[in-house]
Short mmCIF file of C-alpha atoms in Angstrom, two decimals:
data_model
loop_
_atom_site.label_atom_id
_atom_site.label_comp_id
_atom_site.label_asym_id
_atom_site.label_seq_id
_atom_site.Cartn_x
_atom_site.Cartn_y
_atom_site.Cartn_z
CA UNK N 968 -6.34 10.39 -19.57
CA UNK N 969 -6.20 7.56 -21.82
CA UNK N 970 -9.35 6.06 -23.35
CA UNK N 971 -10.85 3.12 -21.58
CA UNK N 972 -13.48 0.65 -21.37
CA UNK N 973 -16.59 2.04 -20.17
CA UNK N 974 -18.20 -0.80 -20.12
CA UNK N 975 -20.84 -0.20 -16.97
CA UNK N 976 -21.74 2.76 -14.66
CA UNK N 977 -22.96 3.83 -11.12
CA UNK N 978 -26.01 5.52 -11.87
CA UNK N 979 -28.16 5.17 -8.60
CA UNK N 980 -26.65 5.14 -4.98
CA UNK N 981 -28.33 5.36 -1.53
CA UNK N 982 -26.98 5.15 1.78
CA UNK N 983 -29.21 4.38 4.69
CA UNK N 984 -29.47 7.22 7.03
CA UNK N 985 -29.70 5.72 9.99
CA UNK N 986 -26.76 3.78 12.15
CA UNK N 987 -29.36 2.80 15.03
CA UNK N 988 -32.29 1.21 13.59
CA UNK N 989 -34.36 -0.54 15.82
CA UNK N 990 -37.16 -2.70 14.57
CA UNK N 991 -36.41 -3.09 10.98
CA UNK N 992 -34.51 -5.74 9.67
CA UNK N 993 -31.36 -6.39 7.37
CA UNK N 994 -33.81 -7.36 4.53
CA UNK N 995 -36.34 -4.52 4.94
CA UNK N 996 -33.10 -2.15 5.03
CA UNK N 997 -31.97 -3.83 1.66
CA UNK N 998 -35.46 -3.21 0.10
CA UNK N 999 -35.58 0.51 1.39
CA UNK N 1000 -32.35 1.39 0.17
CA UNK N 1001 -32.78 -0.89 -3.12
CA UNK N 1002 -36.14 1.63 -3.77
CA UNK N 1003 -34.01 4.74 -3.21
CA UNK N 1004 -31.11 3.93 -5.23
CA UNK N 1005 -33.57 3.25 -8.24
CA UNK N 1006 -35.08 6.53 -7.63
CA UNK N 1007 -31.88 8.23 -7.79
CA UNK N 1008 -31.26 6.50 -10.89
CA UNK N 1009 -34.57 7.40 -12.29
CA UNK N 1010 -35.15 3.42 -12.83
CA UNK N 1011 -37.47 1.50 -11.53
CA UNK N 1012 -38.11 -1.93 -10.07
CA UNK N 1013 -38.97 -3.64 -12.46
CA UNK N 1014 -35.63 -2.99 -14.69
CA UNK N 1015 -33.42 -4.36 -12.31
CA UNK N 1016 -32.24 -7.69 -14.19
CA UNK N 1017 -29.37 -8.58 -12.22
CA UNK N 1018 -28.72 -8.97 -8.28
CA UNK N 1019 -25.91 -9.23 -6.31
CA UNK N 1020 -25.82 -10.24 -2.93
CA UNK N 1021 -23.74 -11.07 -0.29
CA UNK N 1022 -25.87 -13.24 1.70
CA UNK N 1023 -26.50 -10.55 4.66
CA UNK N 1024 -30.32 -11.11 4.74
CA UNK N 1025 -31.15 -13.64 7.17
CA UNK N 1026 -33.57 -15.78 6.37
CA UNK N 1027 -33.89 -15.09 2.88
CA UNK N 1028 -30.08 -14.46 1.90
CA UNK N 1029 -28.96 -15.31 -1.60
CA UNK N 1030 -31.29 -17.37 -3.36
CA UNK N 1031 -34.30 -16.06 -1.42
CA UNK N 1032 -33.51 -12.31 -2.28
CA UNK N 1033 -34.98 -12.29 -5.61
CA UNK N 1034 -37.97 -13.60 -4.19
CA UNK N 1035 -38.37 -11.19 -1.12
CA UNK N 1036 -37.77 -7.92 -3.24
CA UNK N 1037 -40.05 -9.47 -6.47
CA UNK N 1038 -36.96 -9.90 -9.22
CA UNK N 1039 -36.89 -12.10 -11.28
CA UNK N 1040 -32.94 -11.43 -12.79
CA UNK N 1041 -31.32 -13.16 -15.45
CA UNK N 1042 -28.05 -12.76 -13.23
CA UNK N 1043 -27.54 -14.11 -9.33
CA UNK N 1044 -24.16 -13.28 -7.98
CA UNK N 1045 -24.20 -14.51 -4.49
CA UNK N 1046 -20.56 -13.95 -3.91
CA UNK N 1047 -19.81 -13.45 0.33
CA UNK N 1048 -16.21 -12.97 0.66
CA UNK N 1049 -16.87 -10.21 3.75
CA UNK N 1050 -16.44 -6.76 3.47
CA UNK N 1051 -15.26 -6.40 -0.11
CA UNK N 1052 -18.09 -8.37 -1.53
CA UNK N 1053 -19.50 -5.21 -2.93
CA UNK N 1054 -16.17 -4.54 -4.98
CA UNK N 1055 -16.52 -8.10 -5.98
CA UNK N 1056 -20.15 -7.18 -6.89
CA UNK N 1057 -19.16 -3.93 -8.80
CA UNK N 1058 -16.52 -6.11 -10.63
CA UNK N 1059 -18.76 -8.89 -11.65
CA UNK N 1060 -21.47 -6.72 -12.58
CA UNK N 1061 -19.72 -4.76 -14.93
CA UNK N 1062 -18.28 -8.35 -16.67
CA UNK N 1063 -21.99 -9.22 -16.40
CA UNK N 1064 -23.23 -6.20 -18.25
CA UNK N 1065 -20.39 -5.88 -20.81
CA UNK N 1066 -21.22 -9.70 -21.86
CA UNK N 1067 -24.76 -8.62 -22.15
CA UNK N 1068 -26.37 -10.80 -19.33
CA UNK N 1069 -27.95 -8.17 -17.67
CA UNK N 1070 -28.36 -4.21 -17.92
CA UNK N 1071 -29.22 -3.34 -14.47
CA UNK N 1072 -27.59 -4.59 -11.94
CA UNK N 1073 -28.77 -3.84 -7.98
CA UNK N 1074 -26.26 -4.46 -5.04
CA UNK N 1075 -27.64 -4.32 -1.39
CA UNK N 1076 -26.72 -4.75 1.75
CA UNK N 1077 -28.49 -4.29 5.42
CA UNK N 1078 -27.21 -5.31 8.68
CA UNK N 1079 -28.25 -4.47 12.42
CA UNK N 1080 -25.47 -5.22 14.06
CA UNK N 1081 -25.62 -2.61 16.40
CA UNK N 1082 -29.25 -3.34 18.13
CA UNK N 1083 -28.19 -6.89 17.65
CA UNK N 1084 -25.23 -6.04 20.14
CA UNK N 1085 -23.02 -7.93 18.08
CA UNK N 1086 -19.17 -7.64 19.44
CA UNK N 1087 -17.68 -7.61 16.17
CA UNK N 1088 -14.08 -6.82 17.40
CA UNK N 1089 -14.03 -8.18 20.95
CA UNK N 1090 -16.30 -10.98 20.74
CA UNK N 1091 -13.63 -13.40 20.63
CA UNK N 1092 -14.06 -16.03 18.25
CA UNK N 1093 -14.78 -19.85 19.23
CA UNK N 1094 -17.62 -22.53 19.35
CA UNK N 1095 -19.86 -21.05 16.74
CA UNK N 1096 -20.84 -21.93 13.05
CA UNK N 1097 -19.17 -25.30 11.37
CA UNK N 1098 -15.96 -26.61 12.84
CA UNK N 1099 -13.14 -26.16 10.04
CA UNK N 1100 -9.51 -26.79 9.80
CA UNK N 1101 -9.54 -23.13 10.18
CA UNK N 1102 -11.68 -22.40 13.58
CA UNK N 1103 -10.05 -25.50 15.13
CA UNK N 1104 -6.21 -24.16 14.65
CA UNK N 1105 -7.50 -20.43 15.69
CA UNK N 1106 -10.37 -20.31 18.23
CA UNK N 1107 -8.64 -21.82 21.20
CA UNK N 1108 -6.12 -19.34 21.76
CA UNK N 1109 -8.65 -16.41 22.21
CA UNK N 1110 -7.45 -13.59 19.06
CA UNK N 1111 -10.13 -11.21 18.93
CA UNK N 1112 -10.87 -9.66 15.44
CA UNK N 1113 -9.18 -6.52 16.58
CA UNK N 1114 -5.92 -8.46 17.79
CA UNK N 1115 -5.98 -10.29 14.29
CA UNK N 1116 -5.55 -6.66 13.00
CA UNK N 1117 -3.26 -5.35 15.84
CA UNK N 1118 -0.79 -8.67 15.19
CA UNK N 1119 -0.37 -6.52 11.31
CA UNK N 1120 0.26 -3.39 12.69
CA UNK N 1121 2.90 -4.68 15.72
CA UNK N 1122 4.43 -6.34 12.45
CA UNK N 1123 4.32 -3.10 10.30
CA UNK N 1124 6.22 -1.26 13.36
CA UNK N 1125 8.84 -3.84 13.77
CA UNK N 1126 9.70 -4.15 9.93
CA UNK N 1127 9.47 -0.18 9.07
CA UNK N 1128 9.50 1.71 12.14
CA UNK N 1129 5.68 2.77 11.75
CA UNK N 1130 4.57 4.67 14.95
CA UNK N 1131 0.98 4.81 16.42
CA UNK N 1132 1.32 8.50 15.98
CA UNK N 1133 1.50 8.29 12.38
CA UNK N 1134 -1.56 5.22 12.29
CA UNK N 1135 -3.37 7.72 14.37
CA UNK N 1136 -3.24 10.84 11.58
CA UNK N 1137 -5.73 8.12 9.66
CA UNK N 1138 -8.47 8.25 12.50
CA UNK N 1139 -7.65 12.30 12.67
CA UNK N 1140 -8.67 12.81 8.94
CA UNK N 1141 -11.84 10.36 8.88
CA UNK N 1142 -13.34 12.28 11.86
CA UNK N 1143 -12.32 15.66 10.78
CA UNK N 1144 -14.57 14.29 7.28
CA UNK N 1145 -17.30 12.91 9.76
CA UNK N 1146 -17.87 16.10 11.28
CA UNK N 1147 -18.65 17.68 7.95
CA UNK N 1148 -21.46 14.91 7.39
CA UNK N 1149 -25.08 15.41 9.24
CA UNK N 1150 -25.26 11.67 9.24
CA UNK N 1151 -21.80 10.59 10.38
CA UNK N 1152 -22.35 13.24 13.28
CA UNK N 1153 -25.87 11.66 14.06
CA UNK N 1154 -24.20 8.14 13.89
CA UNK N 1155 -21.60 8.81 16.70
CA UNK N 1156 -24.40 10.61 18.62
CA UNK N 1157 -27.05 7.62 18.20
CA UNK N 1158 -23.99 5.33 19.01
CA UNK N 1159 -23.61 7.38 22.51
CA UNK N 1160 -19.68 8.24 20.90
CA UNK N 1161 -18.02 10.53 23.67
CA UNK N 1162 -16.41 13.54 22.59
CA UNK N 1163 -17.91 14.30 18.83
CA UNK N 1164 -15.94 16.74 17.75
CA UNK N 1165 -12.59 16.85 15.48
CA UNK N 1166 -10.08 14.87 17.23
CA UNK N 1167 -6.22 15.03 17.56
CA UNK N 1168 -3.21 12.37 17.27
CA UNK N 1169 -3.09 12.95 21.04
CA UNK N 1170 -6.83 12.16 21.46
CA UNK N 1171 -5.58 8.81 19.71
CA UNK N 1172 -3.00 7.88 21.51
CA UNK N 1173 -4.97 9.02 25.00
CA UNK N 1174 -7.91 6.82 24.12
CA UNK N 1175 -7.55 2.96 25.75
CA UNK N 1176 -5.79 0.26 23.86
CA UNK N 1177 -8.29 -2.61 23.16
CA UNK N 1178 -5.40 -5.06 21.52
CA UNK N 1179 -2.27 -3.87 21.39
CA UNK N 1180 -0.86 -1.49 19.48
CA UNK N 1181 -4.42 -0.15 18.81
CA UNK N 1182 -6.45 2.42 20.37
CA UNK N 1183 -9.94 2.56 20.58
CA UNK N 1184 -10.22 5.46 18.02
CA UNK N 1185 -8.42 3.33 15.62
CA UNK N 1186 -11.09 1.08 15.53
CA UNK N 1187 -14.29 1.22 13.47
CA UNK N 1188 -17.67 1.43 14.92
CA UNK N 1189 -20.38 -0.92 14.96
CA UNK N 1190 -23.68 0.31 13.63
CA UNK N 1191 -26.62 -0.54 11.75
CA UNK N 1192 -27.20 0.28 8.42
CA UNK N 1193 -27.04 -0.39 4.70
CA UNK N 1194 -27.21 1.12 1.35
CA UNK N 1195 -27.92 0.17 -2.49
CA UNK N 1196 -26.00 0.86 -5.50
CA UNK N 1197 -27.44 0.40 -9.27
CA UNK N 1198 -25.08 -0.48 -11.83
CA UNK N 1199 -26.58 0.00 -15.55
CA UNK N 1200 -25.29 -0.69 -19.25
CA UNK N 1201 -23.82 2.39 -20.95
CA UNK N 1202 -27.76 2.59 -22.80
CA UNK N 1203 -29.17 2.64 -19.47
CA UNK N 1204 -26.35 5.26 -18.38
CA UNK N 1205 -27.70 7.36 -21.03
CA UNK N 1206 -30.82 8.35 -19.66
CA UNK N 1207 -30.33 8.00 -15.61
CA UNK N 1208 -30.51 11.21 -13.41
CA UNK N 1209 -27.28 11.67 -12.69
CA UNK N 1210 -23.63 11.12 -14.38
CA UNK N 1211 -22.70 8.16 -14.87
CA UNK N 1212 -19.74 6.80 -12.58
CA UNK N 1213 -17.99 4.44 -14.94
CA UNK N 1214 -16.65 1.28 -13.83
CA UNK N 1215 -13.14 1.39 -15.65
CA UNK N 1216 -10.60 -1.21 -13.65
CA UNK N 1217 -11.55 -4.16 -11.21
CA UNK N 1218 -9.19 -6.26 -9.28
CA UNK N 1219 -9.98 -9.38 -6.90
CA UNK N 1220 -7.74 -11.05 -4.71
CA UNK N 1221 -7.70 -13.34 -1.45
CA UNK N 1222 -4.27 -13.19 0.51
CA UNK N 1223 -3.91 -15.82 3.68
CA UNK N 1224 -1.46 -17.16 6.50
CA UNK N 1225 1.21 -19.14 5.14
CA UNK N 1226 4.48 -20.01 6.17
CA UNK N 1227 7.29 -17.31 6.07
CA UNK N 1228 4.73 -15.01 4.64
CA UNK N 1229 4.72 -11.14 5.05
CA UNK N 1230 1.75 -10.33 7.12
CA UNK N 1231 2.10 -6.82 6.30
CA UNK N 1232 1.22 -7.58 2.23
CA UNK N 1233 -2.32 -7.35 1.84
CA UNK N 1234 -4.41 -8.72 -0.97
CA UNK N 1235 -4.52 -5.35 -2.65
CA UNK N 1236 -1.01 -5.84 -3.50
CA UNK N 1237 -2.64 -8.37 -6.12
CA UNK N 1238 -5.95 -6.80 -6.57
CA UNK N 1239 -4.79 -3.28 -6.80
CA UNK N 1240 -2.22 -3.55 -10.23
CA UNK N 1241 -4.86 -5.76 -12.25
CA UNK N 1242 -7.08 -2.81 -11.49
CA UNK N 1243 -5.45 0.03 -12.61
CA UNK N 1244 -3.57 -1.99 -15.64
CA UNK N 1245 -7.38 -2.10 -16.85
CA UNK N 1246 -8.23 1.34 -16.00
CA UNK N 1247 -4.90 2.27 -17.67
CA UNK N 1248 -4.55 4.86 -14.96
CA UNK N 1249 -1.65 5.06 -12.10
CA UNK N 1250 -2.31 5.83 -8.37
CA UNK N 1251 -0.90 9.32 -8.58
CA UNK N 1252 -3.68 9.84 -10.86
CA UNK N 1253 -6.29 9.31 -8.32
CA UNK N 1254 -8.13 12.29 -6.33
CA UNK N 1255 -10.26 10.02 -4.13
CA UNK N 1256 -9.21 6.86 -2.49
CA UNK N 1257 -12.10 4.82 -0.08
CA UNK N 1258 -10.28 2.68 1.83
CA UNK N 1259 -11.44 0.20 4.19
CA UNK N 1260 -10.96 1.51 7.52
CA UNK N 1261 -12.11 -1.24 9.66
CA UNK N 1262 -8.89 0.08 11.72
CA UNK N 1263 -5.98 2.31 11.09
CA UNK N 1264 -3.50 -0.51 9.78
CA UNK N 1265 -5.98 -1.41 7.40
CA UNK N 1266 -5.92 1.82 5.85
CA UNK N 1267 -1.93 2.17 5.98
CA UNK N 1268 -1.20 -1.36 4.59
CA UNK N 1269 -3.71 -1.15 1.34
CA UNK N 1270 -2.28 2.72 0.49
CA UNK N 1271 1.29 1.16 0.15
CA UNK N 1272 -0.54 -2.11 -1.32
CA UNK N 1273 -2.25 0.03 -3.96
CA UNK N 1274 0.79 1.76 -4.66
CA UNK N 1275 -0.06 5.28 -3.27
CA UNK N 1276 3.48 4.77 -1.74
CA UNK N 1277 6.19 2.19 -1.28
CA UNK N 1278 5.88 -0.69 0.83
CA UNK N 1279 6.68 0.28 4.06
CA UNK N 1280 6.40 4.19 3.51
CA UNK N 1281 2.87 4.17 4.70
CA UNK N 1282 3.85 5.74 8.25
CA UNK N 1283 5.59 8.86 7.03
CA UNK N 1284 3.08 9.47 3.48
CA UNK N 1285 -0.22 9.61 6.23
CA UNK N 1286 1.24 11.46 8.74
CA UNK N 1287 0.13 14.95 9.45
CA UNK N 1288 -2.75 16.34 7.17
CA UNK N 1289 -2.05 14.73 3.87
CA UNK N 1290 -5.31 12.35 3.87
CA UNK N 1291 -7.46 15.65 4.52
CA UNK N 1292 -9.72 16.45 1.81
CA UNK N 1293 -8.44 20.11 1.62
CA UNK N 1294 -5.07 18.63 1.14
CA UNK N 1295 -2.99 19.94 -1.95
CA UNK N 1296 -1.88 16.38 -2.29
CA UNK N 1297 -3.57 13.25 -3.83
CA UNK N 1298 -5.16 11.45 -2.74
CA UNK N 1299 -7.44 12.12 -0.19
CA UNK N 1300 -9.33 8.80 1.57
CA UNK N 1301 -12.61 8.09 3.47
CA UNK N 1302 -14.38 11.72 3.09
CA UNK N 1303 -17.59 10.25 4.30
CA UNK N 1304 -16.39 10.05 7.65
CA UNK N 1305 -15.21 6.23 6.96
CA UNK N 1306 -15.87 3.09 9.46
CA UNK N 1307 -14.19 4.63 12.12
CA UNK N 1308 -16.58 7.52 12.38
CA UNK N 1309 -19.76 7.00 10.32
CA UNK N 1310 -20.69 3.89 9.13
CA UNK N 1311 -19.53 0.47 9.93
CA UNK N 1312 -22.16 -2.47 9.98
CA UNK N 1313 -19.76 -5.36 9.77
CA UNK N 1314 -19.27 -5.18 5.68
CA UNK N 1315 -18.12 -1.81 4.82
CA UNK N 1316 -17.94 -2.49 0.83
CA UNK N 1317 -20.77 -1.07 -0.31
CA UNK N 1318 -20.05 2.40 1.23
CA UNK N 1319 -16.89 2.63 -0.66
CA UNK N 1320 -18.59 2.69 -3.23
CA UNK N 1321 -21.35 5.06 -2.39
CA UNK N 1322 -18.91 7.38 -1.48
CA UNK N 1323 -16.53 7.54 -4.73
CA UNK N 1324 -19.61 7.84 -7.08
CA UNK N 1325 -20.70 11.30 -4.78
CA UNK N 1326 -17.26 12.42 -4.59
CA UNK N 1327 -17.55 12.09 -8.76
CA UNK N 1328 -20.78 13.59 -9.19
CA UNK N 1329 -19.71 16.15 -6.75
CA UNK N 1330 -22.52 15.41 -3.92
CA UNK N 1331 -19.99 14.64 -0.84
CA UNK N 1332 -19.99 16.65 2.38
CA UNK N 1333 -15.86 17.09 2.22
CA UNK N 1334 -16.36 17.67 -1.97
CA UNK N 1335 -12.71 17.33 -3.36
CA UNK N 1336 -12.99 19.97 -6.48
CA UNK N 1337 -12.55 18.61 -9.64
CA UNK N 1338 -12.65 15.00 -8.80
CA UNK N 1339 -12.27 12.70 -11.86
CA UNK N 1340 -10.69 9.56 -10.58
CA UNK N 1341 -11.34 7.04 -7.50
CA UNK N 1342 -10.40 4.26 -6.18
CA UNK N 1343 -12.38 2.16 -3.86
CA UNK N 1344 -11.02 -0.63 -2.00
CA UNK N 1345 -12.49 -3.34 0.09
CA UNK N 1346 -11.17 -5.66 2.49
CA UNK N 1347 -13.29 -8.81 3.50
CA UNK N 1348 -12.26 -11.44 6.22
CA UNK N 1349 -9.31 -10.48 8.58
CA UNK N 1350 -5.88 -9.35 8.16
CA UNK N 1351 -3.56 -11.45 9.64
CA UNK N 1352 -5.34 -14.50 8.94
CA UNK N 1353 -7.31 -15.02 5.69
CA UNK N 1354 -9.15 -12.22 3.50
CA UNK N 1355 -10.08 -10.39 0.72
CA UNK N 1356 -9.33 -7.74 -1.31
CA UNK N 1357 -11.53 -5.94 -3.95
CA UNK N 1358 -10.32 -2.98 -5.67
CA UNK N 1359 -12.78 -0.58 -8.16
CA UNK N 1360 -11.72 2.00 -10.28
CA UNK N 1361 -14.18 4.74 -11.05
CA UNK N 1362 -14.04 7.85 -13.35
CA UNK N 1363 -16.46 10.31 -14.21
CA UNK N 1364 -16.80 11.57 -17.82
CA UNK Q 404 -16.03 -21.77 31.47
CA UNK Q 405 -13.40 -23.28 29.35
CA UNK Q 406 -11.48 -21.48 26.34
CA UNK Q 407 -13.18 -22.71 22.88
CA UNK Q 408 -12.22 -26.72 21.95
CA UNK Q 409 -11.09 -27.82 18.56
CA UNK Q 410 -14.27 -29.39 17.51
CA UNK Q 411 -15.08 -32.71 15.75
CA UNK Q 412 -15.52 -34.33 13.15
CA UNK Q 413 -13.21 -32.37 11.87
CA UNK Q 414 -10.50 -34.90 10.02
CA UNK Q 415 -7.99 -32.61 8.76
CA UNK Q 416 -6.83 -31.62 11.82
CA UNK Q 417 -7.90 -34.75 13.63
CA UNK Q 418 -4.25 -36.26 13.77
CA UNK Q 419 -2.58 -32.93 14.64
CA UNK Q 420 -5.19 -32.60 18.23
CA UNK Q 421 -4.92 -36.43 18.87
CA UNK Q 422 -1.00 -35.70 18.99
CA UNK Q 423 -1.55 -33.10 21.77
CA UNK Q 424 -2.67 -35.82 23.94
CA UNK Q 425 0.79 -36.86 24.12
CA UNK Q 426 2.40 -33.23 24.18
CA UNK Q 427 3.44 -33.86 20.24
CA UNK Q 428 3.37 -30.61 18.30
CA UNK Q 429 3.00 -32.12 14.44
CA UNK Q 430 3.36 -30.81 11.39
CA UNK Q 431 3.53 -32.08 7.95
CA UNK Q 432 5.85 -32.38 5.01
CA UNK Q 433 5.69 -33.54 1.57
CA UNK Q 434 8.78 -35.40 1.08
CA UNK Q 435 9.07 -35.08 -2.69
CA UNK Q 436 9.17 -31.66 -2.36
CA UNK Q 437 10.00 -30.52 0.82
CA UNK Q 438 7.39 -28.59 1.54
CA UNK Q 439 6.27 -27.40 5.01
CA UNK Q 440 2.31 -28.01 5.53
CA UNK Q 441 0.75 -26.41 8.23
CA UNK Q 442 -2.47 -25.83 9.29
CA UNK Q 443 -3.00 -29.99 8.99
CA UNK Q 444 -4.61 -31.07 5.92
CA UNK Q 445 -5.20 -33.72 3.83
CA UNK Q 446 -3.41 -32.40 0.24
CA UNK Q 447 -0.54 -30.23 0.49
CA UNK Q 448 -1.64 -26.74 -0.44
CA UNK Q 449 1.56 -26.26 -2.94
CA UNK Q 450 1.07 -29.47 -5.11
CA UNK Q 451 -2.30 -31.04 -4.65
CA UNK Q 452 -0.13 -33.93 -3.46
CA UNK Q 453 -1.92 -36.27 -0.76
CA UNK Q 454 1.28 -38.18 -0.18
CA UNK Q 455 2.12 -36.58 3.02
CA UNK Q 456 4.28 -37.35 6.33
CA UNK Q 457 3.81 -36.13 9.87
CA UNK Q 458 6.50 -35.20 11.48
CA UNK Q 459 7.63 -33.95 15.43
CA UNK Q 460 8.02 -30.66 15.94
CA UNK Q 461 10.93 -29.83 18.47
CA UNK Q 462 9.09 -26.76 19.42
CA UNK Q 463 11.44 -24.12 19.57
CA UNK Q 464 10.86 -20.70 17.40
CA UNK Q 465 10.71 -17.25 17.11
CA UNK Q 466 8.04 -14.75 17.86
CA UNK Q 467 6.71 -13.40 14.05
CA UNK Q 468 4.25 -11.14 15.98
CA UNK Q 469 1.69 -10.68 18.85
CA UNK Q 470 -0.76 -8.66 20.00
CA UNK Q 471 -1.91 -8.15 23.80
CA UNK Q 472 -5.28 -8.52 24.10
CA UNK Q 473 -7.29 -6.11 26.54
CA UNK Q 474 -10.75 -7.10 26.33
CA UNK Q 475 -12.30 -9.98 25.07
CA UNK Q 476 -15.76 -10.75 25.84
CA UNK Q 477 -16.15 -14.57 25.55
CA UNK Q 478 -16.09 -15.81 28.94
CA UNK Q 479 -12.95 -17.88 29.20
CA UNK Q 480 -10.78 -15.23 28.50
CA UNK Q 481 -12.20 -11.97 30.16
CA UNK Q 482 -10.72 -13.04 33.62
CA UNK Q 483 -7.61 -13.81 32.12
CA UNK Q 484 -6.15 -10.05 32.13
CA UNK Q 485 -3.87 -9.12 29.32
CA UNK Q 486 -2.61 -11.88 27.46
CA UNK Q 487 -0.69 -12.22 24.60
CA UNK Q 488 -1.83 -13.81 21.22
CA UNK Q 489 0.92 -14.38 18.75
CA UNK Q 490 2.32 -16.14 15.50
CA UNK Q 491 5.06 -18.32 16.38
CA UNK Q 492 7.55 -19.53 13.36
CA UNK Q 493 9.06 -22.90 14.43
CA UNK Q 494 12.49 -23.86 13.20
CA UNK Q 495 10.93 -26.45 11.11
CA UNK Q 496 9.03 -23.61 8.88
CA UNK Q 497 5.89 -23.43 10.21
CA UNK Q 498 3.89 -20.98 11.62
CA UNK Q 499 1.06 -21.26 14.28
CA UNK Q 500 -1.15 -19.18 15.93
CA UNK Q 501 -0.89 -19.52 19.68
CA UNK Q 502 -0.44 -17.81 23.16
CA UNK Q 503 3.11 -16.22 24.43
CA UNK Q 504 2.83 -16.74 28.29
CA UNK Q 505 5.40 -17.04 30.94
CA UNK Q 506 6.15 -13.14 31.36
CA UNK Q 507 5.67 -11.14 33.98
CA UNK Q 508 3.77 -8.33 31.98
CA UNK Q 509 2.84 -9.26 28.33
CA UNK Q 510 2.58 -5.71 27.19
CA UNK Q 511 6.55 -5.35 27.88
CA UNK Q 512 7.94 -8.56 27.84
CA UNK Q 513 6.63 -10.26 24.78
CA UNK Q 514 8.69 -9.14 21.75
CA UNK Q 515 8.89 -9.55 18.06
CA UNK Q 516 11.85 -11.65 17.37
CA UNK Q 517 12.37 -13.29 20.90
CA UNK Q 518 12.88 -16.76 20.79
CA UNK Q 519 10.29 -19.09 22.53
CA UNK Q 520 9.81 -22.75 23.23
CA UNK Q 521 6.70 -24.83 23.52
CA UNK Q 522 5.06 -25.59 26.76
CA UNK Q 523 1.42 -27.31 26.99
CA UNK Q 524 -1.76 -26.51 28.73
CA UNK Q 525 -3.79 -29.54 29.27
CA UNK Q 526 -7.47 -28.88 28.43
CA UNK Q 527 -10.60 -30.98 30.18
CA UNK Q 528 -11.47 -32.06 27.04
CA UNK Q 529 -8.36 -34.01 27.06
CA UNK Q 530 -6.95 -32.02 23.99
CA UNK Q 531 -3.86 -30.08 25.06
CA UNK Q 532 -2.92 -26.57 23.86
CA UNK Q 533 0.20 -25.83 22.46
CA UNK Q 534 1.62 -22.26 23.77
CA UNK Q 535 5.03 -20.93 23.69
CA UNK Q 536 7.30 -19.46 26.65
CA UNK Q 537 10.61 -17.45 26.47
CA UNK Q 538 13.45 -20.16 25.31
#
C-alpha cells in the first residue's frame, strides 16, 4: 500500500442498540452514545474539544448541543446535509485535527423517527417548513421520497437494461448480513417485520410495490436509533484502547436536478475520485464498501459512481452473491445489515462509519477476514432532486 | 383536502405561478448566453446574471423518467389510486417535475421517452397545476 497521510483516526465507536426506544429523546441518545464511544476509546468526557452535529437534536441542535453535553469545544461544526452529514463531519474533523484546531472530535446522532411515527418515505411532501423555490416546484405533484428514488431506478433501467432482479440482490445480501447481527434481528422484531429470515430475490420481487419500480423489500426501515464516533489526532490515537482506523481520504459533493442532466449519476461521481486520489488507493483495493442503502437503487448508482464498476454495469455487477460477506470478490457491502435490515432512523451516515470501523478492527458480526481498506459513502437529501455525497476512505495499520 | 399548493411570499417562483392563472407555462432564458433556466429564480445559475427573460413554453415534451406512486399518506393523494409523477423534458430545454395523466393505467401506459403535452389542473387556490397527457 502506498504511504498515506495519517492525520486523524476513528478511535471510539458506539451504536445505540435499540431501534424502538420510546421515552428517550434524540438528545439523550446522543449523550449516551457519546459517553459510550468515549469509553470505547478510553477517553473521557473532558477530552472532547471538537463537536460535530447535524442538528438532529430537536431544541438544542447545533449551537445548543455543546451546552446540553457540557462541552466547551474549540471547534463547532453544524454541517447538516442530510444522511451524509456524518461523512462530511469525518472529513471536516480530519481537516480540523490536521490543522491543530482540535484533538478529539465527537460526532453524534440520535433519532426517534419510529416512535414519532414519522412517515419518511410515504408521507408525501408539502406544506411543511418555509416556502422555497424548490418546495413550490415540487410539493404540488405528490412525489413521495420513495417515488423520488424510484424515478432514478426507472431511468437506470431504461438507459442500461438494469432489472428488478438485479436490484433485489442488494436486499438479499444485506438481509443475510442482518441475520448474523443480533441487534439487527432485534430491530426487525421490534419494528414488526414479517418473515424475519434470510430472503431471496423472489421474496423481494413478491413484496408489494411502493412506488414503481421499487418494492417494499427494496426500501429501508424507519427506526429509532443513534450512535457516536470519536475521531482523534495521531498522538491521542496512540494511547486509545483499540487499533486506530485511519481516515486516509475524503470527498464531498452535491448534485441536483438540472436541465438535461443524467439523473443516474450521483454526487458520488464527484466525491469518490477526490477521496480515492487523496487516499492513494483504487476502488479495486477496497475490502468493505459501506454504502448508504436507503433503497437498492442508491447502492447500485453509488457502486458505479465510486468506480467499483463502470457506469451502467451495476446491475450485472451486484447480481448473484457477489456482495455477500463470504464472497471472494471485493468489495462486500453493508455487513451490519444496512438501512434495509438493521438501522435507519432517517440519517444513516453515522452507521456507515461505525461498521466500516468495526470491520477494520475485526469486530463485525459478518467479519471479512483480513479487511484492510473500507469506504463509507453517505448520501443525503434525495437522489432524484437535490442530494449530497460524502466519501470517507478508512485504513487500518 | 387540497394538494399542497405553492406558498407565498416566495418571489423567485411567484411570476411562474401567477402565469399559471392564465394557463401559461413560463420559463426563463439568459438572452446573452442562451442558457435555459428552470426552476425559476432571479439569477442565472450558470453565470449569476440577473438579466433574464421570461418566455412561454409551447408545452410539448418527452417523459425523462417517472414513478407510479402506490402509497402516499398525504390525505389529498391517498384517494387518487396509483398516479404517475414524472420529470418531463420540454422541447425548449427545461425539465419540470409534474404528473402524467390521461392514461388508463399509469403502471403500464406511462413510458420513458413518450411524447406528452401540457394540460392544466385548476386549483381552488386560483393557481393552476401544469400536468401532462400523451401528445
